[in-house]
Amino acid sequence: MTRAASSASKGKAPRTARGEKTLRKILDAALAEFGQRGFHESSIVGITSRAKVALGTFYTYFDSKEAVFGALVRDMSGRVRDHVAPALEGAAGGLDGERRALAAYLRFVADHKEVYRIIDEAEFVDPAGFRAHYETTANRIAGRLAAATDSGEVRDDGPLANEVRAWALMGMNVFLGLRFGVWGEENEDKVASLANDLVQRGIKT
Amino acid sequence: MTRAASSASKGKAPRTARGEKTLRKILDAALAEFGQRGFHESSIVGITSRAKVALGTFYTYFDSKEAVFGALVRDMSGRVRDHVAPALEGAAGGLDGERRALAAYLRFVADHKEVYRIIDEAEFVDPAGFRAHYETTANRIAGRLAAATDSGEVRDDGPLANEVRAWALMGMNVFLGLRFGVWGEENEDKVASLANDLVQRGIKT
């Protein structure tokens, strides 16, 4: 099952490639609708008319406006991960990988400025999804730092250190994305290098 | 004029100490109401009944629910600043000051968990206030880093470096506060020391 397909409400996952394509259209339309109007001003009709599908088609896949919003949060969270993951390949080491990941993230948010509105509004509309997004992301970073600690690249400062570092790195990335991706643009490799220089010197052995 | 007094709607600032006290009660009640119910579910009557003031009293100071929300964002932003500023006094240097500031911030958010809901919901209810809060905070940190660069404590890596570092530090602090102040608690001095160790090694000369 593709990520889009698995985002449908319970028992409503599409069973054909055509259904998956329709579901993808609904998610893209939901991103535009929620991103521009916010959750409260958005409507299911707004989503279906952007997606050019019938109202009934929406209910084939989702139970409610809340359900499609929650699905969109998981979808965006997964899209960020999928966009950033390839950047980690071919890095000179774990910490160089974090630099590449940040540069890829800055590029992604500059191209998808709505991502902040969606994830941030989840704090109010879908608090469990909001928390899951950040805990999953922090755990992923902490796992990479643990591997870099094992390989001797990152200092071993006890069990709490890599968790603190993971939340610190995630926070850096989120706010650098807000400042240098959403609110203003700046060469992403330059910003990523400056931030990563701080991180590398900060935690390398 | 006190900070609370200056948060009233235009032409509605209190002129007496008693008026200022009433305004403070309304802001505290607004914090409880918006913090628990969120902006959309909150009402002016909810605020006045928590504050135990008449509905007319609310309109003596504020024009609308949006106006008191915007005032609350500025008030919380100022309270965070006022709580953190004394921690900077008596620091061993600029970077030690950042450690003390983070520890003070973690204590503040553990005691005022609603602060995240208020500032974060401002992205949707009062976008200009939201952006002003973070730009002001980042500028304050960048100013401290510039002073530490001048004194030779922080490396001079060109004009963009301290702006990137300021947004990186702010993001670290916000996410460490979310993880170790709002969602779970941990010894704040320990968390601040681990994070500050990264920063000190990362940017010192």
Coordinates of C-alpha atoms in Angstrom, one line a residue:
Chain A
M1 CA 0.0 0.0 0.0
T2 CA 1.4 3.4 -0.9
R3 CA 1.6 6.2 1.8
A4 CA -1.3 8.0 0.2
A5 CA -3.4 4.9 0.2
S6 CA -2.7 4.1 3.9
S7 CA -3.9 7.6 4.8
A8 CA -7.5 6.8 4.1
S9 CA -10.0 6.4 7.0
K10 CA -10.4 3.0 8.5
G11 CA -11.8 0.4 6.0
K12 CA -11.7 3.1 3.2
A13 CA -8.2 2.4 1.6
P14 CA -8.4 2.5 -2.2
R15 CA -8.1 -0.9 -3.8
T16 CA -7.2 0.2 -7.3
A17 CA -4.4 2.3 -8.9
R18 CA -7.2 4.7 -10.1
G19 CA -8.5 5.0 -6.5
E20 CA -5.1 5.7 -5.2
K21 CA -4.7 8.5 -7.8
T22 CA -8.0 10.0 -6.7
L23 CA -7.0 9.8 -3.1
R24 CA -3.7 11.6 -4.0
K25 CA -5.7 14.4 -5.7
I26 CA -7.9 14.8 -2.6
L27 CA -4.8 15.1 -0.4
D28 CA -3.2 17.7 -2.7
A29 CA -6.4 19.6 -2.8
A30 CA -6.6 19.4 1.0
L31 CA -3.1 20.8 1.3
A32 CA -4.1 23.8 -0.8
E33 CA -7.4 24.3 1.0
F34 CA -6.0 24.0 4.6
G35 CA -2.8 25.7 3.7
Q36 CA -4.6 28.8 2.4
R37 CA -7.7 29.0 4.5
G38 CA -6.7 27.2 7.8
F39 CA -8.6 24.4 9.3
H40 CA -11.6 26.3 10.6
E41 CA -12.4 28.2 7.4
S42 CA -11.8 25.2 5.2
S43 CA -14.6 22.9 4.0
I44 CA -15.0 19.5 2.5
V45 CA -16.7 21.1 -0.5
G46 CA -13.7 23.4 -0.8
I47 CA -11.5 20.4 -1.0
T48 CA -13.6 18.4 -3.5
S49 CA -14.1 21.4 -5.8
R50 CA -10.3 22.0 -5.9
A51 CA -9.8 18.3 -6.5
K52 CA -12.6 18.2 -9.1
V53 CA -14.2 15.2 -7.6
A54 CA -17.8 14.6 -6.4
L55 CA -18.6 15.1 -2.7
G56 CA -19.5 11.4 -2.4
T57 CA -16.0 10.5 -3.7
F58 CA -14.5 12.3 -0.6
Y59 CA -16.6 10.1 1.7
T60 CA -15.3 7.0 -0.2
Y61 CA -12.0 7.7 1.4
F62 CA -12.5 9.9 4.5
D63 CA -15.0 10.1 7.3
S64 CA -14.7 13.8 8.0
K65 CA -12.8 17.1 7.7
E66 CA -10.8 16.1 10.8
A67 CA -9.9 12.7 9.2
V68 CA -8.5 14.2 6.0
F69 CA -6.6 16.8 8.1
G70 CA -5.0 14.0 10.2
A71 CA -4.2 12.1 7.0
L72 CA -2.6 15.2 5.5
V73 CA -0.4 15.7 8.6
R74 CA 0.9 12.1 8.2
D75 CA 1.3 12.5 4.5
M76 CA 3.3 15.8 4.8
S77 CA 5.4 14.2 7.6
G78 CA 6.2 11.3 5.3
R79 CA 6.9 13.5 2.3
V80 CA 9.4 15.5 4.3
R81 CA 11.1 12.3 5.4
D82 CA 11.1 10.9 1.9
H83 CA 12.6 14.1 0.5
V84 CA 15.3 14.3 3.2
A85 CA 16.3 10.6 3.3
P86 CA 18.1 10.4 -0.1
A87 CA 20.2 13.4 0.9
L88 CA 21.8 11.3 3.7
E89 CA 23.1 8.8 1.1
G90 CA 26.7 9.4 0.2
A91 CA 27.5 11.7 3.1
A92 CA 31.1 11.8 4.3
G93 CA 29.8 10.7 7.8
G94 CA 26.9 11.1 10.2
L95 CA 27.4 14.8 10.8
D96 CA 28.0 15.6 7.2
G97 CA 24.7 13.7 6.6
E98 CA 22.9 16.2 9.0
R99 CA 24.2 19.1 6.9
R100 CA 22.8 17.5 3.7
A101 CA 19.5 16.7 5.5
L102 CA 19.1 20.3 6.6
A103 CA 19.9 21.7 3.1
A104 CA 17.4 19.2 1.6
Y105 CA 14.8 20.3 4.2
L106 CA 15.3 24.0 3.5
R107 CA 14.8 23.3 -0.2
F108 CA 11.6 21.3 0.5
V109 CA 10.0 24.0 2.7
A110 CA 10.9 26.8 0.3
D111 CA 9.0 24.8 -2.4
H112 CA 6.1 23.8 0.0
K113 CA 5.6 26.8 2.3
E114 CA 2.2 25.4 3.4
V115 CA 3.9 22.6 5.3
Y116 CA 4.4 24.8 8.4
R117 CA 0.7 25.9 8.5
I118 CA -0.4 22.2 8.3
I119 CA 2.0 20.8 10.9
D120 CA 1.6 23.8 13.2
E121 CA -2.2 23.8 13.1
A122 CA -2.1 20.1 13.9
E123 CA -1.2 21.2 17.5
F124 CA -4.8 22.3 17.8
V125 CA -6.7 20.1 15.3
D126 CA -4.9 16.8 15.8
P127 CA -2.7 17.0 18.9
A128 CA -1.8 13.3 18.9
G129 CA -0.7 13.6 15.2
F130 CA 1.3 16.7 16.0
R131 CA 3.2 15.1 18.9
A132 CA 3.7 11.9 16.9
H133 CA 5.3 13.9 14.0
Y134 CA 7.9 15.5 16.3
E135 CA 8.6 12.4 18.4
T136 CA 9.1 10.3 15.3
T137 CA 11.4 12.9 13.8
A138 CA 13.4 13.3 17.0
N139 CA 13.7 9.5 17.4
R140 CA 15.0 9.3 13.8
I141 CA 17.6 12.0 14.4
A142 CA 18.6 10.4 17.8
G143 CA 19.0 7.0 16.0
R144 CA 21.4 8.6 13.6
L145 CA 23.3 10.3 16.4
A146 CA 23.6 7.0 18.3
A147 CA 25.1 5.3 15.2
A148 CA 27.6 8.2 14.9
T149 CA 28.4 7.8 18.6
D150 CA 29.0 4.1 18.1
S151 CA 31.3 4.8 15.1
G152 CA 33.3 7.2 17.3
E153 CA 32.3 10.3 15.3
V154 CA 30.1 11.8 18.1
R155 CA 31.1 12.2 21.7
D156 CA 29.5 9.8 24.2
D157 CA 28.1 12.1 26.9
G158 CA 25.7 9.7 28.5
P159 CA 22.1 8.5 27.7
L160 CA 20.4 11.9 27.9
A161 CA 22.9 13.7 25.6
N162 CA 21.7 12.3 22.3
E163 CA 18.1 12.8 23.1
V164 CA 18.8 16.5 24.0
R165 CA 20.9 16.9 20.8
A166 CA 18.2 15.3 18.7
W167 CA 15.5 17.8 19.9
A168 CA 18.0 20.6 19.6
L169 CA 18.9 19.7 16.0
M170 CA 15.2 19.3 15.1
G171 CA 14.4 22.7 16.6
M172 CA 17.3 24.3 14.8
N173 CA 16.1 22.8 11.5
V174 CA 12.4 23.8 12.0
F175 CA 13.3 27.5 12.9
L176 CA 15.9 27.8 10.1
G177 CA 13.2 26.5 7.7
L178 CA 10.8 29.1 9.0
R179 CA 13.3 31.9 8.6
F180 CA 15.2 30.9 5.5
G181 CA 12.6 28.9 3.7
V182 CA 9.1 30.2 4.5
W183 CA 9.6 33.9 5.5
G184 CA 12.6 34.7 3.4
E185 CA 15.0 32.8 1.2
E186 CA 18.7 32.5 1.4
N187 CA 21.2 30.1 -0.3
E188 CA 20.2 26.8 1.5
D189 CA 23.7 25.3 1.2
K190 CA 25.2 28.4 2.9
V191 CA 22.7 28.3 5.7
A192 CA 23.0 24.6 6.2
S193 CA 26.8 24.8 6.3
L194 CA 26.8 27.6 8.9
A195 CA 24.4 25.7 11.1
N196 CA 26.1 22.4 10.6
D197 CA 29.5 23.9 11.5
L198 CA 28.0 24.7 14.9
V199 CA 26.7 21.2 15.2
Q200 CA 29.9 19.4 14.0
R201 CA 32.2 21.4 16.4
G202 CA 29.6 21.0 19.1
I203 CA 29.3 17.3 19.3
K204 CA 32.2 15.6 17.4
T205 CA 34.7 13.6 19.3
Chain B
M1 CA 2.8 52.5 31.6
T2 CA 3.2 48.9 32.7
R3 CA 3.3 46.1 30.1
A4 CA -0.2 45.0 31.0
A5 CA -1.5 48.5 30.6
S6 CA 0.1 49.0 27.2
S7 CA -1.6 45.8 25.9
A8 CA -5.1 47.4 26.0
S9 CA -6.8 48.3 22.7
K10 CA -6.1 51.7 21.2
G11 CA -7.4 54.6 23.4
K12 CA -8.4 52.1 26.1
A13 CA -5.3 52.0 28.3
P14 CA -6.2 52.1 32.0
R15 CA -5.5 55.3 33.8
T16 CA -5.5 54.1 37.4
A17 CA -3.7 51.5 39.4
R18 CA -7.0 49.8 40.0
G19 CA -7.7 49.8 36.2
E20 CA -4.3 48.2 35.6
K21 CA -5.1 45.5 38.2
T22 CA -8.4 44.7 36.4
L23 CA -6.6 44.6 33.0
R24 CA -4.1 42.1 34.5
K25 CA -7.0 40.0 35.8
I26 CA -8.5 39.9 32.3
L27 CA -5.2 38.9 30.7
D28 CA -4.7 36.1 33.3
A29 CA -8.2 34.9 32.7
A30 CA -7.6 35.1 28.9
L31 CA -4.5 32.9 29.3
A32 CA -6.5 30.3 31.2
E33 CA -9.4 30.4 28.7
F34 CA -7.4 30.4 25.4
G35 CA -4.8 28.0 26.9
Q36 CA -7.5 25.4 27.8
R37 CA -10.1 25.9 25.1
G38 CA -8.1 27.3 22.2
F39 CA -9.1 30.5 20.3
H40 CA -12.1 29.2 18.4
E41 CA -13.8 27.6 21.4
S42 CA -13.0 30.5 23.7
S43 CA -15.4 33.4 24.3
I44 CA -15.3 36.8 25.8
V45 CA -17.9 35.7 28.4
G46 CA -15.7 32.8 29.3
I47 CA -12.9 35.3 30.0
T48 CA -15.0 37.7 32.0
S49 CA -16.5 35.0 34.1
R50 CA -13.0 33.5 34.9
A51 CA -11.8 37.1 35.7
K52 CA -15.0 37.8 37.7
V53 CA -15.6 41.1 35.9
A54 CA -18.6 42.4 34.1
L55 CA -18.8 42.0 30.3
G56 CA -18.8 45.9 30.0
T57 CA -15.5 45.9 31.9
F58 CA -13.9 43.8 29.1
Y59 CA -14.9 46.4 26.5
T60 CA -13.4 49.1 28.6
Y61 CA -10.0 47.7 27.7
F62 CA -10.4 45.6 24.6
D63 CA -12.3 45.9 21.3
S64 CA -12.7 42.1 20.6
K65 CA -11.7 38.6 21.2
E66 CA -8.9 39.0 18.6
A67 CA -7.7 42.1 20.4
V68 CA -7.3 40.4 23.8
F69 CA -5.6 37.4 22.1
G70 CA -3.1 39.7 20.4
A71 CA -2.5 41.5 23.7
L72 CA -2.0 38.2 25.4
V73 CA 0.6 37.1 22.8
R74 CA 2.6 40.4 23.5
D75 CA 2.1 39.9 27.2
M76 CA 3.4 36.3 27.2
S77 CA 6.3 37.3 24.9
G78 CA 7.2 40.0 27.4
R79 CA 6.8 37.7 30.4
V80 CA 9.2 35.2 28.9
R81 CA 11.7 37.9 28.2
D82 CA 11.4 39.4 31.8
H83 CA 11.8 35.9 33.3
V84 CA 14.9 35.1 31.3
A85 CA 16.7 38.4 31.4
P86 CA 17.8 38.3 35.1
A87 CA 19.3 34.9 34.4
L88 CA 21.8 36.5 32.1
E89 CA 23.2 38.7 34.9
G90 CA 26.3 37.4 36.5
A91 CA 27.0 34.9 33.8
A92 CA 30.7 34.0 33.2
G93 CA 30.4 35.2 29.6
G94 CA 28.0 35.4 26.7
L95 CA 27.8 31.7 26.1
D96 CA 27.4 30.9 29.8
G97 CA 24.6 33.4 29.7
E98 CA 22.9 31.4 27.0
R99 CA 23.0 28.3 29.2
R100 CA 21.4 30.3 32.1
A101 CA 18.8 31.7 29.8
L102 CA 17.9 28.3 28.6
A103 CA 17.6 26.9 32.1
A104 CA 15.4 29.8 33.1
Y105 CA 13.3 29.3 30.0
L106 CA 12.8 25.6 30.7
R107 CA 11.7 26.5 34.3
F108 CA 9.3 29.1 32.9
V109 CA 7.6 26.8 30.4
A110 CA 7.3 23.9 32.9
D111 CA 5.4 26.4 35.2
H112 CA 3.4 28.0 32.3
K113 CA 2.7 25.1 29.9
E114 CA -0.1 27.2 28.2
V115 CA 2.5 29.5 26.7
Y116 CA 3.1 27.2 23.8
R117 CA -0.6 27.0 22.9
I118 CA -0.9 30.8 23.0
I119 CA 2.2 31.6 20.9
D120 CA 1.6 28.7 18.5
E121 CA -2.0 29.5 17.9
A122 CA -1.0 33.1 17.1
E123 CA 0.4 31.8 13.8
F124 CA -3.3 31.5 12.8
V125 CA -5.1 34.1 14.9
D126 CA -2.5 36.9 14.9
P127 CA 0.2 36.1 12.2
A128 CA 1.9 39.5 12.5
G129 CA 2.1 39.1 16.3
F130 CA 3.5 35.5 15.9
R131 CA 6.2 36.7 13.5
A132 CA 7.0 39.7 15.6
H133 CA 7.5 37.5 18.6
Y134 CA 10.1 35.3 16.9
E135 CA 11.8 38.0 15.0
T136 CA 12.2 40.1 18.2
T137 CA 13.5 37.1 20.1
A138 CA 16.0 36.1 17.4
N139 CA 17.2 39.7 17.1
R140 CA 17.8 39.8 20.9
I141 CA 19.8 36.6 20.7
A142 CA 21.7 37.8 17.6
G143 CA 22.6 41.0 19.5
R144 CA 24.0 39.0 22.4
L145 CA 26.0 36.9 19.9
A146 CA 27.3 40.0 18.2
A147 CA 28.5 41.4 21.6
A148 CA 30.2 38.0 22.3
T149 CA 31.8 38.1 18.8
D150 CA 33.1 41.7 19.5
S151 CA 34.6 40.5 22.9
G152 CA 36.4 37.7 21.1
E153 CA 34.4 34.9 22.7
V154 CA 32.5 33.8 19.6
R155 CA 34.1 33.1 16.2
D156 CA 33.5 35.8 13.6
D157 CA 32.2 33.9 10.5
G158 CA 30.7 36.7 8.5
P159 CA 27.5 38.7 8.6
L160 CA 25.1 35.8 8.1
A161 CA 26.6 33.5 10.7
N162 CA 25.2 35.2 13.8
E163 CA 21.7 35.4 12.3
V164 CA 21.8 31.7 11.5
R165 CA 23.1 30.9 14.9
A166 CA 20.4 33.1 16.6
W167 CA 17.6 31.3 14.8
A168 CA 19.3 27.9 15.5
L169 CA 19.6 28.7 19.2
M170 CA 16.0 29.9 19.4
G171 CA 14.7 26.8 17.7
M172 CA 16.7 24.6 20.0
N173 CA 15.3 26.4 23.0
V174 CA 11.7 26.2 21.8
F175 CA 11.9 22.5 21.1
L176 CA 13.8 21.6 24.2
G177 CA 11.1 23.6 26.1
L178 CA 8.4 21.6 24.3
R179 CA 10.0 18.2 25.1
F180 CA 11.5 18.9 28.5
G181 CA 9.1 21.5 29.9
V182 CA 5.6 20.9 28.4
W183 CA 5.5 17.2 27.4
G184 CA 7.8 15.8 30.1
E185 CA 10.1 17.2 32.7
E186 CA 13.7 16.7 33.3
N187 CA 16.3 18.5 35.4
E188 CA 16.4 21.8 33.6
D189 CA 20.1 22.5 34.5
K190 CA 21.1 19.2 33.1
V191 CA 19.3 19.7 29.8
A192 CA 20.5 23.3 29.6
S193 CA 24.1 22.2 30.2
L194 CA 24.0 19.4 27.6
A195 CA 22.5 21.8 25.0
N196 CA 24.9 24.6 25.9
D197 CA 27.9 22.3 25.7
L198 CA 26.9 21.8 22.0
V199 CA 26.6 25.6 21.5
Q200 CA 29.8 26.6 23.3
R201 CA 32.0 24.1 21.5
G202 CA 30.1 25.0 18.3
I203 CA 30.7 28.7 18.1
K204 CA 33.4 29.7 20.6
T205 CA 36.7 31.0 19.2

